[in-house]
């Protein structure tokens, strides 16, 4: 790998005697890691854990993830291990049992958003945002597959969050960056790197920070990260923010054996990940608190307020109410032809998001109204709160599951006229409609597997 001269000189200054080990690590095969959705899947014995993430695991080699139906079922997410350090930033800085409003500002493709959804309480609200609309659709797909039910996916420029002053208890900004930490995984990134781009990225990151700052509550937590190593996009940006807003730096406890390098600039703490030190890619994170005391949180629906979200009709609600498990309390809303379930305690906050931002996906999309008929939706099939007892179920073999995910016709040996929930190894994949002994495949066409299936299909056995 031919590294740019100015990059090499800077890394030699940062790493000193460790520089040669760093360069050697860039020539090695990147490690493979996943984060398991514990609400959907058990853990296979023998997987090596990611030390700073309770549901993160390393795989001995990279399988063909596309050919594992459990990935499409949201049983796990393929995520770079260093970025899972987000878990430590949260657990060591805030009470995750509280009801929180959390923003993942640059959420696509969904690694940190799905991680956040697993860490916060069920009565907390996560807003997962992505400004680029095509990437926001991918984010919505991955959030739907994870199935938490307390997430809203939005697609807005950071400056539009100023419409929500003092709204969020936690902001996660995994800022667009020059990508130095991805050199090992993406050799093309080396040729695209330049000092000019580093400067442009640093300026853009400062704009993003200022654009969303007012939406963070006094006393709220900002978790800032990049996948790059230069100080301009990392320590210097945090120091710049501190000079602007007087933030309090949060120090995290890291175990020496983790290999993470703590750093400081002007008394502000940061954490660096280098590939020769950790089993992961390049990464930087800092955690700061906004000055001031938060106002008291008030939950519940206000009778005086005019809502944008429309409640579903009593008849429609009665038809779908038992499609989700009874332990959760929902407000059933209808937006266009879609009936969604939003946790009751989050309804007012969700409506405020709808009032001010562009929302792609909210809560759990349960059914589509078509005259007097209701069609169950993909979000329901993948929900962690799906009530399987309300539906007929067909268990698929591996090849059947993959053909279903390719949106091909399959047969399962059933006969009737009902909706059928198709699953693989007990994990729901989606819906089919029985018409006699034939099945209509209702897997979302934009999600379908496009690669050709090999002649011999082998089970990856990652989780089971």
Short mmCIF file of C-alpha atoms in Angstrom, two decimals:
data_model
loop_
_atom_site.label_atom_id
_atom_site.label_comp_id
_atom_site.label_asym_id
_atom_site.label_seq_id
_atom_site.Cartn_x
_atom_site.Cartn_y
_atom_site.Cartn_z
CA UNK A 1 0.00 0.00 0.00
CA UNK A 2 1.54 3.30 -1.14
CA UNK A 3 0.59 5.83 1.55
CA UNK A 4 0.59 9.59 0.83
CA UNK A 5 3.78 11.25 2.04
CA UNK A 6 2.14 13.86 4.26
CA UNK A 7 -0.08 11.19 5.80
CA UNK A 8 2.94 8.98 6.54
CA UNK A 9 4.86 11.86 8.10
CA UNK A 10 1.93 12.72 10.36
CA UNK A 11 1.41 9.11 11.45
CA UNK A 12 5.11 8.76 12.23
CA UNK A 13 4.81 11.80 14.47
CA UNK A 14 1.70 10.37 16.20
CA UNK A 15 2.98 6.82 16.60
CA UNK A 16 6.75 7.09 16.90
CA UNK A 17 8.30 3.63 17.29
CA UNK A 18 4.94 1.97 16.58
CA UNK A 19 4.74 3.33 13.04
CA UNK A 20 6.21 0.25 11.32
CA UNK A 21 3.79 -2.03 13.17
CA UNK A 22 0.95 0.28 12.08
CA UNK A 23 1.97 0.08 8.40
CA UNK A 24 2.31 -3.70 8.62
CA UNK A 25 -1.21 -3.93 10.08
CA UNK A 26 -2.60 -2.03 7.09
CA UNK A 27 -1.41 -4.87 4.84
CA UNK A 28 -3.24 -7.54 6.84
CA UNK A 29 -6.71 -8.93 6.20
CA UNK A 30 -9.31 -6.90 8.14
CA UNK A 31 -11.03 -8.72 11.02
CA UNK A 32 -14.70 -9.66 10.66
CA UNK A 33 -17.15 -8.86 13.45
CA UNK A 34 -20.87 -8.96 14.03
CA UNK A 35 -23.24 -7.64 16.67
CA UNK A 36 -26.01 -10.01 17.69
CA UNK A 37 -29.65 -8.99 18.16
CA UNK A 38 -30.23 -10.69 21.50
CA UNK A 39 -33.97 -10.15 21.18
CA UNK A 40 -33.95 -12.50 18.19
CA UNK A 41 -31.04 -14.91 18.41
CA UNK A 42 -28.82 -16.86 20.80
CA UNK A 43 -25.04 -16.85 20.63
CA UNK A 44 -23.09 -19.75 19.19
CA UNK A 45 -20.54 -21.09 21.68
CA UNK A 46 -16.91 -20.47 20.78
CA UNK A 47 -17.22 -17.04 19.15
CA UNK A 48 -14.59 -14.60 20.42
CA UNK A 49 -16.25 -11.55 22.04
CA UNK A 50 -15.46 -7.94 21.21
CA UNK A 51 -14.19 -6.83 24.63
CA UNK A 52 -15.97 -3.46 24.78
CA UNK A 53 -19.35 -4.61 23.39
CA UNK A 54 -21.68 -7.04 25.18
CA UNK A 55 -23.21 -8.39 21.97
CA UNK A 56 -20.20 -8.03 19.64
CA UNK A 57 -18.30 -11.06 18.34
CA UNK A 58 -15.45 -11.79 15.96
CA UNK A 59 -15.77 -14.43 13.25
CA UNK A 60 -12.79 -16.60 12.26
CA UNK A 61 -13.36 -15.77 8.58
CA UNK A 62 -15.73 -13.79 6.39
CA UNK A 63 -18.67 -15.91 5.19
CA UNK A 64 -21.06 -15.02 2.38
CA UNK A 65 -23.38 -12.96 4.58
CA UNK A 66 -25.82 -12.41 1.72
CA UNK A 67 -26.56 -16.14 1.71
CA UNK A 68 -27.46 -16.26 5.40
CA UNK A 69 -31.21 -15.74 5.92
CA UNK A 70 -30.57 -14.82 9.57
CA UNK A 71 -28.85 -11.63 8.46
CA UNK A 72 -31.98 -10.65 6.52
CA UNK A 73 -34.10 -11.55 9.55
CA UNK A 74 -32.23 -9.00 11.66
CA UNK A 75 -30.73 -11.63 13.95
CA UNK A 76 -27.36 -9.90 13.71
CA UNK A 77 -25.65 -6.94 12.07
CA UNK A 78 -22.23 -6.98 10.39
CA UNK A 79 -20.40 -4.13 12.10
CA UNK A 80 -16.81 -3.03 12.47
CA UNK A 81 -15.64 -3.77 16.01
CA UNK A 82 -14.02 -0.42 16.85
CA UNK A 83 -17.28 1.46 16.30
CA UNK A 84 -18.98 -0.76 18.90
CA UNK A 85 -17.09 1.29 21.53
CA UNK A 86 -20.22 3.45 21.44
CA UNK A 87 -21.59 1.06 24.07
CA UNK A 88 -18.91 2.10 26.59
CA UNK A 89 -19.49 5.79 25.86
CA UNK A 90 -23.16 5.40 26.76
CA UNK A 91 -22.92 3.00 29.68
CA UNK A 92 -20.24 5.06 31.40
CA UNK A 93 -21.89 8.45 30.82
CA UNK A 94 -25.65 8.14 31.27
CA UNK A 95 -28.34 6.04 32.96
CA UNK A 96 -29.70 3.85 30.16
CA UNK A 97 -32.70 2.82 32.27
CA UNK A 98 -34.09 6.35 31.99
CA UNK A 99 -36.50 7.45 29.29
CA UNK A 100 -34.26 9.25 26.80
CA UNK A 101 -34.50 11.06 23.48
CA UNK A 102 -31.52 9.98 21.38
CA UNK A 103 -30.38 11.21 17.96
CA UNK A 104 -28.07 9.32 15.62
CA UNK A 105 -27.47 12.17 13.21
CA UNK A 106 -25.45 10.41 10.48
CA UNK A 107 -27.10 7.02 10.83
CA UNK A 108 -26.70 5.15 7.53
CA UNK A 109 -26.25 2.32 6.94
CA UNK A 110 -27.45 1.53 10.47
CA UNK A 111 -24.68 0.05 12.61
CA UNK A 112 -24.78 2.62 15.38
CA UNK A 113 -28.55 3.09 15.12
CA UNK A 114 -29.30 -0.60 15.67
CA UNK A 115 -26.69 -0.67 18.45
CA UNK A 116 -28.33 2.30 20.14
CA UNK A 117 -31.73 0.65 19.80
CA UNK A 118 -30.40 -2.37 21.71
CA UNK A 119 -28.90 -0.24 24.49
CA UNK A 120 -31.66 2.25 25.32
CA UNK A 121 -34.81 1.41 27.25
CA UNK A 122 -38.08 0.50 25.54
CA UNK A 123 -39.62 3.82 26.63
CA UNK A 124 -36.78 5.79 25.05
CA UNK A 125 -37.03 7.29 21.56
CA UNK A 126 -34.29 6.97 18.97
CA UNK A 127 -34.28 9.25 15.92
CA UNK A 128 -32.01 7.72 13.27
CA UNK A 129 -31.26 10.31 10.60
CA UNK A 130 -29.51 10.30 7.25
CA UNK A 131 -29.48 13.37 5.01
CA UNK A 132 -28.88 11.48 1.73
CA UNK A 133 -32.27 10.02 0.77
CA UNK A 134 -30.98 6.85 -0.93
CA UNK A 135 -28.85 6.04 2.12
CA UNK A 136 -31.76 6.88 4.40
CA UNK A 137 -33.77 4.11 2.70
CA UNK A 138 -30.99 1.64 3.54
CA UNK A 139 -31.02 2.93 7.12
CA UNK A 140 -34.79 2.41 7.32
CA UNK A 141 -34.40 -1.14 5.98
CA UNK A 142 -31.83 -2.06 8.61
CA UNK A 143 -33.81 -0.43 11.42
CA UNK A 144 -36.90 -2.35 10.29
CA UNK A 145 -34.97 -5.62 10.29
CA UNK A 146 -33.69 -4.95 13.81
CA UNK A 147 -37.32 -4.61 14.92
CA UNK A 148 -37.03 -2.49 18.07
CA UNK A 149 -40.22 -0.48 17.57
CA UNK A 150 -39.08 2.73 19.30
CA UNK A 151 -37.12 4.21 16.37
CA UNK A 152 -38.05 6.93 13.87
CA UNK A 153 -36.00 7.15 10.68
CA UNK A 154 -35.69 10.67 9.26
CA UNK A 155 -33.92 12.25 6.30
CA UNK A 156 -32.99 15.82 7.13
CA UNK A 157 -30.06 18.21 6.90
CA UNK A 158 -28.46 18.82 10.32
CA UNK A 159 -29.58 22.47 10.34
CA UNK A 160 -33.24 21.38 10.30
CA UNK A 161 -32.86 19.93 13.79
CA UNK A 162 -32.77 23.50 15.12
CA UNK A 163 -36.58 23.24 14.91
CA UNK A 164 -36.36 20.98 17.97
CA UNK A 165 -34.59 23.07 20.63
CA UNK A 166 -33.50 21.21 23.80
CA UNK A 167 -35.12 17.98 22.55
CA UNK A 168 -32.40 15.33 22.75
CA UNK A 169 -30.71 13.90 25.84
CA UNK A 170 -28.04 12.19 23.72
CA UNK A 171 -26.62 12.98 20.29
CA UNK A 172 -24.36 10.61 18.40
CA UNK A 173 -22.51 12.24 15.52
CA UNK A 174 -20.43 9.78 13.54
CA UNK A 175 -19.26 12.56 11.28
CA UNK A 176 -18.47 12.21 7.55
CA UNK A 177 -14.69 12.24 7.41
CA UNK A 178 -11.57 11.69 5.30
CA UNK A 179 -11.71 7.96 6.05
CA UNK A 180 -8.10 7.28 6.96
CA UNK A 181 -9.20 4.49 9.28
CA UNK A 182 -10.72 2.64 6.33
CA UNK A 183 -7.49 2.44 4.29
CA UNK A 184 -7.12 -1.28 5.07
CA UNK A 185 -10.70 -2.16 4.10
CA UNK A 186 -10.90 0.18 1.11
CA UNK A 187 -7.62 0.68 -0.75
CA UNK A 188 -9.34 3.14 -3.10
CA UNK A 189 -9.67 5.51 -0.14
CA UNK A 190 -5.87 5.91 -0.15
CA UNK A 191 -5.89 7.39 -3.65
CA UNK A 192 -8.79 9.71 -2.78
CA UNK A 193 -7.07 11.12 0.34
CA UNK A 194 -5.59 14.62 0.37
CA UNK A 195 -4.74 17.31 2.93
CA UNK A 196 -7.25 19.54 1.18
CA UNK A 197 -10.01 16.99 1.79
CA UNK A 198 -8.97 16.70 5.45
CA UNK A 199 -9.43 20.47 5.82
CA UNK A 200 -12.79 20.40 4.03
CA UNK A 201 -13.99 17.54 6.24
CA UNK A 202 -12.94 19.38 9.41
CA UNK A 203 -14.86 22.48 8.34
CA UNK A 204 -17.95 20.43 7.45
CA UNK A 205 -17.81 18.66 10.81
CA UNK A 206 -17.76 22.01 12.61
CA UNK A 207 -20.80 23.15 10.63
CA UNK A 208 -22.64 19.93 11.54
CA UNK A 209 -21.84 20.37 15.23
CA UNK A 210 -23.12 23.94 15.27
CA UNK A 211 -26.19 23.15 13.19
CA UNK A 212 -27.50 20.55 15.68
CA UNK A 213 -26.15 21.99 18.93
CA UNK A 214 -29.37 23.80 19.92
CA UNK A 215 -31.33 20.54 19.72
CA UNK A 216 -29.22 19.03 22.53
CA UNK A 217 -30.62 19.64 26.00
CA UNK A 218 -28.55 21.47 28.61
CA UNK A 219 -26.72 18.71 30.43
CA UNK A 220 -27.11 16.48 27.38
CA UNK A 221 -24.46 14.14 26.04
CA UNK A 222 -22.66 14.48 22.70
CA UNK A 223 -20.77 11.45 21.40
CA UNK A 224 -18.55 12.48 18.50
CA UNK A 225 -16.68 9.97 16.34
CA UNK A 226 -14.86 9.60 13.05
CA UNK A 227 -13.10 6.80 11.21
CA UNK A 228 -9.98 8.89 10.70
CA UNK A 229 -6.77 9.68 12.62
CA UNK A 230 -5.75 13.27 11.92
CA UNK A 231 -6.09 15.75 14.79
CA UNK A 232 -7.94 18.36 12.70
CA UNK A 233 -11.04 16.18 12.38
CA UNK A 234 -10.77 14.79 15.90
CA UNK A 235 -9.11 16.46 18.91
CA UNK A 236 -8.96 19.89 17.32
CA UNK A 237 -12.66 19.84 16.46
CA UNK A 238 -13.57 18.90 20.04
CA UNK A 239 -11.30 21.68 21.32
CA UNK A 240 -12.97 24.08 18.87
CA UNK A 241 -16.42 23.05 20.17
CA UNK A 242 -15.26 23.52 23.76
CA UNK A 243 -14.02 27.02 22.92
CA UNK A 244 -17.39 27.84 21.34
CA UNK A 245 -19.70 26.26 23.93
CA UNK A 246 -17.69 25.47 27.07
CA UNK A 247 -18.42 21.74 27.08
CA UNK A 248 -17.43 19.33 29.84
CA UNK A 249 -15.18 16.46 28.74
CA UNK A 250 -16.20 12.96 29.88
CA UNK A 251 -13.40 10.56 30.75
CA UNK A 252 -14.07 6.89 30.04
CA UNK A 253 -12.42 3.91 31.70
CA UNK A 254 -10.66 1.68 29.18
CA UNK A 255 -8.90 -1.56 30.04
CA UNK A 256 -5.19 -1.66 29.08
CA UNK A 257 -5.63 -5.00 27.29
CA UNK A 258 -8.16 -3.43 24.92
CA UNK A 259 -5.35 -1.58 23.14
CA UNK A 260 -7.27 1.71 22.90
CA UNK A 261 -5.07 4.81 23.21
CA UNK A 262 -6.47 7.69 25.31
CA UNK A 263 -5.52 11.14 24.06
CA UNK A 264 -5.88 14.71 25.34
CA UNK A 265 -5.92 18.20 23.91
CA UNK A 266 -6.54 21.20 26.16
CA UNK A 267 -7.78 18.85 28.87
CA UNK A 268 -10.36 17.22 26.56
CA UNK A 269 -10.37 13.44 26.45
CA UNK A 270 -10.42 11.35 23.28
CA UNK A 271 -9.93 7.69 22.35
CA UNK A 272 -7.97 6.39 19.37
CA UNK A 273 -8.13 2.98 17.73
CA UNK A 274 -5.21 1.77 15.59
CA UNK A 275 -5.23 -1.53 13.66
CA UNK A 276 -1.91 -2.68 15.13
CA UNK A 277 -3.32 -2.14 18.63
CA UNK A 278 -6.90 -3.39 18.42
CA UNK A 279 -8.71 -6.07 16.45
CA UNK A 280 -10.60 -3.48 14.45
CA UNK A 281 -10.26 -0.56 12.07
CA UNK A 282 -9.20 3.04 12.63
CA UNK A 283 -11.54 5.07 14.81
CA UNK A 284 -11.73 8.10 17.12
CA UNK A 285 -14.32 8.95 19.76
CA UNK A 286 -14.83 11.74 22.29
CA UNK A 287 -17.69 12.31 24.73
CA UNK A 288 -18.69 15.75 26.05
CA UNK A 289 -21.57 17.17 28.07
CA UNK A 290 -23.41 20.38 27.25
CA UNK A 291 -23.34 22.97 30.05
CA UNK A 292 -26.47 23.56 32.10
CA UNK A 293 -29.20 21.56 33.79
CA UNK A 294 -31.95 19.78 31.84
CA UNK A 295 -35.57 20.73 32.37
CA UNK A 296 -37.93 18.14 33.82
CA UNK A 297 -39.21 15.63 31.25
CA UNK A 298 -42.97 15.48 30.76
CA UNK A 299 -44.57 12.51 29.08
CA UNK A 300 -48.10 11.79 27.92
CA UNK A 301 -50.48 13.27 25.38
CA UNK A 302 -51.61 16.85 25.75
CA UNK A 303 -55.29 17.45 25.10
CA UNK A 304 -54.64 21.04 23.98
CA UNK A 305 -52.12 20.14 21.34
CA UNK A 306 -52.98 19.66 17.70
CA UNK A 307 -51.39 16.45 16.43
CA UNK A 308 -50.13 15.65 12.96
CA UNK A 309 -50.37 11.91 13.49
CA UNK A 310 -53.86 10.50 13.04
CA UNK A 311 -55.13 7.74 15.29
CA UNK A 312 -56.20 4.56 13.52
CA UNK A 313 -59.93 3.82 13.44
CA UNK A 314 -61.43 1.58 16.11
CA UNK A 315 -62.33 -1.09 13.56
CA UNK A 316 -58.84 -1.23 12.07
CA UNK A 317 -57.24 -1.13 15.51
CA UNK A 318 -59.41 -4.05 16.67
CA UNK A 319 -58.29 -6.12 13.68
CA UNK A 320 -54.56 -5.65 14.27
CA UNK A 321 -54.34 -5.21 18.04
CA UNK A 322 -53.40 -8.85 18.70
CA UNK A 323 -50.73 -8.88 15.98
CA UNK A 324 -48.23 -7.54 18.52
CA UNK A 325 -47.56 -8.96 21.96
CA UNK A 326 -49.77 -7.64 24.75
CA UNK A 327 -46.96 -6.66 27.13
CA UNK A 328 -46.30 -3.40 25.26
CA UNK A 329 -48.68 -0.42 25.27
CA UNK A 330 -49.10 1.17 21.85
CA UNK A 331 -50.78 4.11 20.23
CA UNK A 332 -52.08 2.95 16.86
CA UNK A 333 -51.71 5.59 14.17
CA UNK A 334 -52.55 5.72 10.49
CA UNK A 335 -50.41 7.68 8.04
CA UNK A 336 -51.81 7.39 4.53
CA UNK A 337 -52.76 3.73 4.07
CA UNK A 338 -50.29 2.43 6.68
CA UNK A 339 -51.21 1.57 10.27
CA UNK A 340 -48.25 1.80 12.64
CA UNK A 341 -47.76 1.05 16.31
CA UNK A 342 -45.84 3.61 18.35
CA UNK A 343 -45.12 3.01 22.05
CA UNK A 344 -47.77 4.95 23.93
CA UNK A 345 -45.27 6.83 26.10
CA UNK A 346 -43.47 8.07 22.96
CA UNK A 347 -46.49 9.24 20.96
CA UNK A 348 -46.17 12.95 21.73
CA UNK A 349 -42.42 13.01 21.05
CA UNK A 350 -42.93 11.07 17.82
CA UNK A 351 -45.61 13.53 16.73
CA UNK A 352 -43.24 16.43 17.40
CA UNK A 353 -40.73 14.79 15.08
CA UNK A 354 -43.44 14.47 12.42
CA UNK A 355 -44.32 18.15 12.90
CA UNK A 356 -40.76 19.29 12.22
CA UNK A 357 -38.87 16.69 10.15
CA UNK A 358 -39.26 14.39 7.17
CA UNK A 359 -39.98 10.90 8.50
CA UNK A 360 -39.42 7.75 6.42
CA UNK A 361 -40.30 5.12 9.00
CA UNK A 362 -41.73 5.17 12.51
CA UNK A 363 -42.33 2.61 15.23
CA UNK A 364 -43.59 -0.65 13.74
CA UNK A 365 -45.42 -0.54 10.42
CA UNK A 366 -48.06 -3.16 11.03
CA UNK A 367 -50.55 -3.21 8.16
CA UNK A 368 -51.65 -1.56 4.95
CA UNK A 369 -55.33 -0.70 4.60
CA UNK A 370 -56.85 -1.70 1.27
CA UNK A 371 -60.57 -1.07 1.43
CA UNK A 372 -61.93 -3.55 3.97
CA UNK A 373 -58.82 -5.71 3.79
CA UNK A 374 -55.58 -5.43 5.77
CA UNK A 375 -52.21 -6.59 4.49
CA UNK A 376 -49.56 -7.33 7.15
CA UNK A 377 -46.34 -5.44 6.48
CA UNK A 378 -42.67 -6.36 6.61
CA UNK A 379 -42.08 -4.28 9.73
CA UNK A 380 -44.55 -6.44 11.62
CA UNK A 381 -42.90 -9.69 10.50
CA UNK A 382 -39.51 -8.47 11.76
CA UNK A 383 -40.74 -6.81 14.95
CA UNK A 384 -39.27 -7.99 18.22
CA UNK A 385 -42.84 -7.79 19.59
CA UNK A 386 -44.52 -9.83 16.85
CA UNK A 387 -47.25 -12.12 18.22
CA UNK A 388 -46.56 -15.29 16.23
CA UNK A 389 -49.63 -16.98 17.72
CA UNK A 390 -51.85 -14.71 15.60
CA UNK A 391 -50.61 -16.19 12.30
CA UNK A 392 -50.09 -19.42 10.41
CA UNK A 393 -46.36 -20.15 10.18
CA UNK A 394 -44.24 -22.10 7.71
CA UNK A 395 -40.65 -23.07 8.54
CA UNK A 396 -38.37 -22.92 5.50
CA UNK A 397 -35.27 -24.88 4.62
CA UNK A 398 -32.16 -22.91 3.62
CA UNK A 399 -32.70 -23.03 -0.16
CA UNK A 400 -36.40 -22.20 0.22
CA UNK A 401 -35.53 -19.24 2.43
CA UNK A 402 -33.00 -17.88 -0.04
CA UNK A 403 -35.39 -18.27 -2.96
CA UNK A 404 -38.03 -16.45 -0.96
CA UNK A 405 -35.51 -13.66 -0.24
CA UNK A 406 -34.79 -13.51 -3.99
CA UNK A 407 -38.56 -12.97 -4.38
CA UNK A 408 -38.98 -16.21 -6.31
CA UNK A 409 -41.97 -18.53 -6.17
CA UNK A 410 -41.70 -21.26 -3.57
CA UNK A 411 -43.94 -24.07 -2.30
CA UNK A 412 -44.24 -25.11 1.33
CA UNK A 413 -46.85 -27.88 1.14
CA UNK A 414 -49.72 -25.89 2.61
CA UNK A 415 -53.17 -25.10 1.25
CA UNK A 416 -55.56 -22.28 2.10
CA UNK A 417 -56.29 -18.59 1.67
CA UNK A 418 -54.58 -16.99 4.68
CA UNK A 419 -51.50 -14.90 5.23
CA UNK A 420 -48.50 -17.06 6.04
CA UNK A 421 -45.51 -15.99 8.14
CA UNK A 422 -42.37 -17.55 6.68
CA UNK A 423 -39.41 -18.15 8.96
CA UNK A 424 -35.99 -19.77 8.99
CA UNK A 425 -34.61 -21.45 12.11
CA UNK A 426 -37.44 -19.80 14.02
CA UNK A 427 -36.57 -16.28 12.80
CA UNK A 428 -39.35 -14.58 10.77
CA UNK A 429 -38.40 -13.43 7.25
CA UNK A 430 -41.64 -12.02 5.87
CA UNK A 431 -45.08 -12.75 4.45
CA UNK A 432 -46.65 -14.83 1.72
CA UNK A 433 -50.31 -15.11 0.78
CA UNK A 434 -51.75 -18.57 0.26
CA UNK A 435 -53.97 -18.95 -2.79
CA UNK A 436 -54.88 -22.61 -2.83
CA UNK A 437 -51.59 -24.52 -2.89
CA UNK A 438 -49.76 -21.56 -4.43
CA UNK A 439 -47.96 -18.76 -2.56
CA UNK A 440 -47.72 -15.10 -3.53
CA UNK A 441 -44.34 -13.80 -2.39
CA UNK A 442 -44.68 -10.48 -0.52
CA UNK A 443 -41.03 -9.93 0.33
CA UNK A 444 -40.18 -6.25 -0.44
CA UNK A 445 -38.79 -6.13 -3.97
CA UNK A 446 -36.27 -3.42 -3.08
CA UNK A 447 -34.80 -5.72 -0.40
CA UNK A 448 -34.49 -8.84 -2.54
CA UNK A 449 -31.22 -10.76 -2.89
CA UNK A 450 -29.82 -10.02 -6.35
CA UNK A 451 -26.87 -12.42 -6.47
CA UNK A 452 -27.32 -15.78 -8.15
CA UNK A 453 -27.53 -18.75 -5.81
CA UNK A 454 -24.62 -21.20 -6.04
CA UNK A 455 -25.31 -24.79 -7.09
CA UNK A 456 -24.40 -26.00 -3.63
CA UNK A 457 -25.66 -23.83 -0.77
CA UNK A 458 -24.00 -24.30 2.59
CA UNK A 459 -25.34 -23.07 5.91
CA UNK A 460 -23.08 -20.42 7.49
CA UNK A 461 -24.03 -21.56 11.04
CA UNK A 462 -22.96 -18.22 12.53
CA UNK A 463 -25.50 -18.15 15.35
CA UNK A 464 -26.95 -21.68 15.57
#
